[in-house]
Amino acid sequence: MKPLEILKTAMANSFRSKLRTFLTILAIFVGAFTLTITNGLGTGISNYIDGQIAAVGSSNSFTVGKTDTSGNPASGPKKYDASTRVLAAGGRPGSTQPALGQTDLDTIGAVPGITGVTPVTRLNPDYIQWNDHDKYQLSVSPLAGAQPQLAAGTALDDSTTEPQLILPSSYVAPLGFADNNQAVGQDATIGITDATGTLHPLTARITGIEQSALLGGGGAFINKALSTALADAQGTGAPAASKTAWANVTATFAPSSAAQITEMKAGLAAAGYTAQTLDDRIGTVKTVINGIIGVLDAFAVIALIAAGFGIVNTLLMSVQERTREIGLMKAMGMGSGSVFALFSTEAAFIGFLGSAVGSAAAIGLGTAVSGALARGPLSDLEGLHILAFAPGSVAGVILLVMAIAFIAGTLPAWRAARQNPIDALRYE
Amino acid sequence: MSVPILAAQDLSKTYGRGPDRFDALKGVSLEIGRGDSVAIVGKSGSGKSTLMHLLALLDSPGGGQVRVDGTDAKTLSGRRLNTLRNTMFGFVFQQFFLNSASSVLENVVLPLKIAGVSARERRARGMAVLEQLELADKARNKAGNLSGGQKQRVVIARALVNNPQVLFADEPTGNLDTATGRIVEDILFDLNINHGITLITVTHDHDLAARFNRRLYIRDGLLITTDEEHAA
Ligand SMILES: Nc1ncnc2c1ncn2[C@@H]1O[C@H](COP(=O)(O)OP(=O)(O)OP(=O)(O)O)[C@@H](O)[C@H]1O
Ligand SMILES: [Mg+2]
């Protein structure tokens, strides 16, 4: 029998007992529906996280600090070394962090693969103001290469001499703007105090408004020109030494494979520096989310396995009902392989129907629910679509279900295939 | 003499085991030439159907040997065996074994479907054989809705559709009234005489048996040389 003929016959056979097939399809439907939903949840959340990660930094840069070799905390005070400088660090009071100087910058820049090194300067502006409206506190994001998700306006331009910034959307109304679009293109004043206590007002152009974000931390994004201007203003009158001591530097590299990144990290580690990409820092969040999705997926697969037994049952009944027919076909020269193929194709077809309908329902319902959530309870997290359906993973779900159905069909199909024609024909 | 198309040597068949054990055939040897017409005659339960099934390679014997065109059937590969069942033999079963939910045409072309013949050619050949058996007007009817005689002709059509060399018919007229039975008999002899098909038919109707070239009498699983009952 030709494969196409087997497929056609199997499809026709699966509709012979409509109620029984329908009930089996229903069982598969539940499993496929659940699996598609959990998959969509995974895709939706990781899409969102990827977007958020792009907002806080570029993917081809390391944040590099000096590796702290102080050992265990109970080892007592550390010996003074004139060549090591430390900075007060965040965290536990009194904790310090080895500082990086110009020689460190040169060393890091010399590591193979590193294309640029920029010190991370902590900038502490005092306020931001537009026209004569109220002044508001402002923090600026120190992350180089960030690509914030914009609600309005355009991205920052690092090559221009015009100082530019992107404001979080939460600043729009307080600063006195009617809406995002009015804010774009306006000049705002940023005040920053120098080491001697003198206030420097700087003017910067607002080029864009950022969507409210999960990981951004509510700071403004600034371009290189503004960053330099702020650093100069802040550094006025400061002792020269403190200008050349940094807690961290950003080391950029050309787009690289994971292996190359690991190699660069190793190179930096050998030189005594700790390097982290953004993925390293966000990785834990992703791991937790993937774990949760994995558990949900497992439940869906359990539902599918239960549905698989439904298929076994349905097909065993079909085989029994059609024993004589199988005998007749074998008496007419149908090979055992064809008989096996006929029944397992029928199983896979039932699996396909259940999973296609289940996935379609999940996509329909999921898109509607996700849209409603994005407009309602989750509207604070702009850009979050809790359920997103990637064609690849939906196709994967359908194939998985078909595979489970096929496997479930093998037992009945085998029973059908091994029958002796005359015994099968004599079956009452 | 040319090689017989079918030959059996010391065929035996045992059903069941233990106390249910039953020897249906106890050593049957025969030869059937190409184009011959043979009637297998015997009482109910004497082993006629069992012998036919073994000769048509539908079942495997407990002992002995079946040779098809001189080849021992045991040595045939599964694929070759299926090809023989599909193209060389046509079998009309004692029961009809029609799929009553499908149309007459679909039932008739089943062997062609198994052989992998295209849908268009299946239709053409199916209609041709239905024409031959004067059933063309019933082609689209559900097989379940036919009369007994029509069903009998449908199963003959199904056995003939792939142009077999040997046609086995297990009591083809057993379910029919005399007039209809006569029509079916005429069809079978026409096939034998005009198309050269080897005809092997089971019957316990002695008038019908008389129309065949040869008669094989079977009793309790053994061939007997004379028709004892008839003689008696
Ligand atoms: N599968 C089986 N299991 C046990 N016994 C069987 C089986 N098939 C046939 N028999 C027995 O073998 C004997 C021969 O059966 P067979 O069908 O060959 O008879 P038959 O000559 O065709 O009879 P009839 O004219 O009634 O069709 C019978 O006694 C029958 O009961
Ligand atoms: Mg019989």
XYZ file of C-alpha atoms in Angstrom, chain B residues 14-196:
183
model
C -3.947 -29.498 13.851
C -6.109 -26.998 15.690
C -5.906 -26.346 19.428
C -3.798 -28.280 21.892
C -4.229 -30.552 24.886
C -7.766 -31.912 25.246
C -9.052 -29.456 22.561
C -6.582 -30.816 20.034
C -8.206 -31.603 16.696
C -6.551 -32.976 13.583
C -8.402 -31.259 10.749
C -6.075 -32.564 8.017
C -4.165 -35.795 8.381
C -1.845 -35.958 5.369
C -3.211 -34.743 2.069
C -1.240 -34.937 -1.182
C -2.487 -33.527 -4.477
C -1.448 -31.777 -7.666
C -3.380 -29.186 -9.604
C -2.370 -28.239 -13.143
C -2.593 -24.831 -14.713
C -6.061 -24.106 -16.131
C -7.598 -27.076 -14.349
C -10.967 -26.929 -12.591
C -11.169 -28.875 -9.368
C -14.028 -29.407 -6.967
C -13.310 -30.263 -3.352
C -16.224 -32.237 -2.024
C -16.919 -33.476 1.464
C -19.228 -33.288 4.445
C -19.348 -30.341 6.796
C -16.349 -30.362 9.089
C -14.336 -32.689 6.876
C -11.554 -30.103 6.404
C -12.371 -28.546 3.008
C -11.926 -24.930 4.056
C -8.801 -25.817 5.985
C -7.275 -27.386 2.878
C -8.191 -24.397 0.708
C -6.613 -21.961 3.187
C -3.404 -23.961 3.180
C -3.300 -24.160 -0.619
C -3.903 -20.387 -0.901
C -1.030 -19.791 1.565
C -3.341 -18.036 4.021
C -2.394 -20.346 6.872
C 0.668 -22.414 7.612
C 0.418 -26.214 7.714
C 1.310 -28.254 10.783
C 3.270 -30.621 8.571
C 3.908 -31.307 4.922
C 4.603 -28.984 2.049
C 2.804 -26.728 -0.412
C 4.559 -25.985 -3.725
C 3.545 -23.054 -5.893
C 4.907 -23.413 -9.423
C 7.414 -25.848 -7.980
C 8.621 -23.538 -5.191
C 8.244 -24.632 -1.580
C 5.979 -22.021 0.057
C 8.016 -22.202 3.283
C 11.022 -20.738 1.498
C 9.124 -17.644 0.305
C 9.969 -14.293 1.881
C 7.179 -12.321 3.536
C 7.151 -9.831 0.693
C 6.997 -12.541 -1.987
C 4.239 -14.306 -0.076
C 2.197 -11.101 0.045
C 2.708 -10.554 -3.684
C 1.454 -14.081 -4.380
C -1.614 -13.556 -2.186
C -2.251 -10.243 -3.878
C -1.669 -11.017 -7.550
C -1.648 -14.752 -8.118
C -4.545 -15.910 -5.958
C -8.099 -14.734 -5.711
C -10.100 -16.032 -2.763
C -13.855 -16.121 -2.359
C -14.512 -16.804 1.316
C -17.323 -18.902 2.654
C -18.568 -15.803 4.484
C -18.563 -12.655 2.399
C -16.312 -10.428 4.537
C -17.555 -7.260 2.925
C -17.130 -3.889 4.589
C -20.818 -3.007 4.708
C -20.196 0.678 5.418
C -18.136 1.150 2.242
C -19.405 1.263 -1.311
C -19.421 -1.780 -3.577
C -16.656 -0.276 -5.713
C -14.429 0.413 -2.688
C -14.856 -3.171 -1.535
C -14.006 -4.536 -4.943
C -10.830 -2.475 -5.447
C -9.350 -3.277 -2.017
C -6.738 -5.705 -3.478
C -5.668 -3.009 -5.956
C -5.342 -0.475 -3.157
C -3.118 -2.918 -1.286
C -1.090 -3.449 -4.468
C -0.486 0.312 -4.679
C -2.447 0.904 -7.898
C -3.369 4.547 -8.534
C -6.893 5.737 -7.695
C -7.779 6.366 -11.341
C -6.722 2.904 -12.495
C -8.417 1.303 -9.494
C -11.677 2.895 -10.535
C -11.345 1.829 -14.131
C -10.467 -1.787 -13.333
C -13.054 -1.979 -10.556
C -15.796 -0.755 -12.880
C -14.661 -3.172 -15.602
C -14.949 -6.206 -13.331
C -18.296 -5.018 -11.950
C -19.482 -4.657 -15.541
C -18.396 -8.242 -16.199
C -20.500 -9.412 -13.241
C -23.436 -7.162 -14.179
C -23.108 -5.062 -11.029
C -21.984 -1.746 -12.542
C -25.220 -0.027 -11.543
C -24.607 -0.962 -7.891
C -21.050 0.376 -7.731
C -21.963 3.333 -5.541
C -24.328 1.461 -3.204
C -23.261 0.532 0.277
C -22.195 -3.092 0.237
C -24.389 -3.778 3.266
C -27.542 -2.966 1.293
C -27.150 -5.647 -1.360
C -29.024 -8.922 -1.665
C -27.250 -12.191 -0.901
C -26.711 -13.060 -4.565
C -25.386 -9.582 -5.320
C -23.000 -9.809 -2.388
C -21.752 -13.154 -3.673
C -21.030 -11.570 -7.040
C -19.288 -8.623 -5.341
C -16.886 -10.952 -3.538
C -16.189 -12.781 -6.809
C -15.518 -9.411 -8.440
C -13.125 -8.596 -5.605
C -11.325 -11.906 -6.089
C -11.011 -11.260 -9.827
C -10.080 -7.598 -9.882
C -6.337 -8.202 -9.786
C -6.477 -10.849 -12.586
C -5.484 -13.875 -10.485
C -4.151 -17.085 -12.003
C -5.897 -19.224 -9.426
C -9.374 -18.581 -8.090
C -10.359 -20.276 -4.838
C -14.061 -20.268 -4.083
C -15.326 -21.671 -0.794
C -18.942 -22.697 -1.331
C -19.722 -19.828 -3.689
C -23.296 -20.984 -4.181
C -23.978 -22.216 -0.662
C -26.015 -19.174 0.331
C -27.910 -18.814 -2.930
C -31.168 -20.083 -4.396
C -30.816 -22.479 -7.339
C -31.382 -19.858 -10.059
C -28.898 -17.336 -8.648
C -26.494 -20.148 -7.807
C -26.615 -21.191 -11.439
C -25.663 -17.676 -12.602
C -22.676 -17.625 -10.251
C -21.597 -21.093 -11.410
C -21.748 -19.976 -15.038
C -19.564 -16.986 -14.215
C -16.957 -19.255 -12.615
C -16.848 -21.730 -15.503
C -16.675 -18.901 -18.005
C -13.592 -17.621 -16.209
C -12.056 -21.071 -16.263
C -12.833 -21.897 -19.883
C -12.472 -18.509 -21.543
C -9.842 -16.830 -19.357
C -7.740 -19.840 -18.412
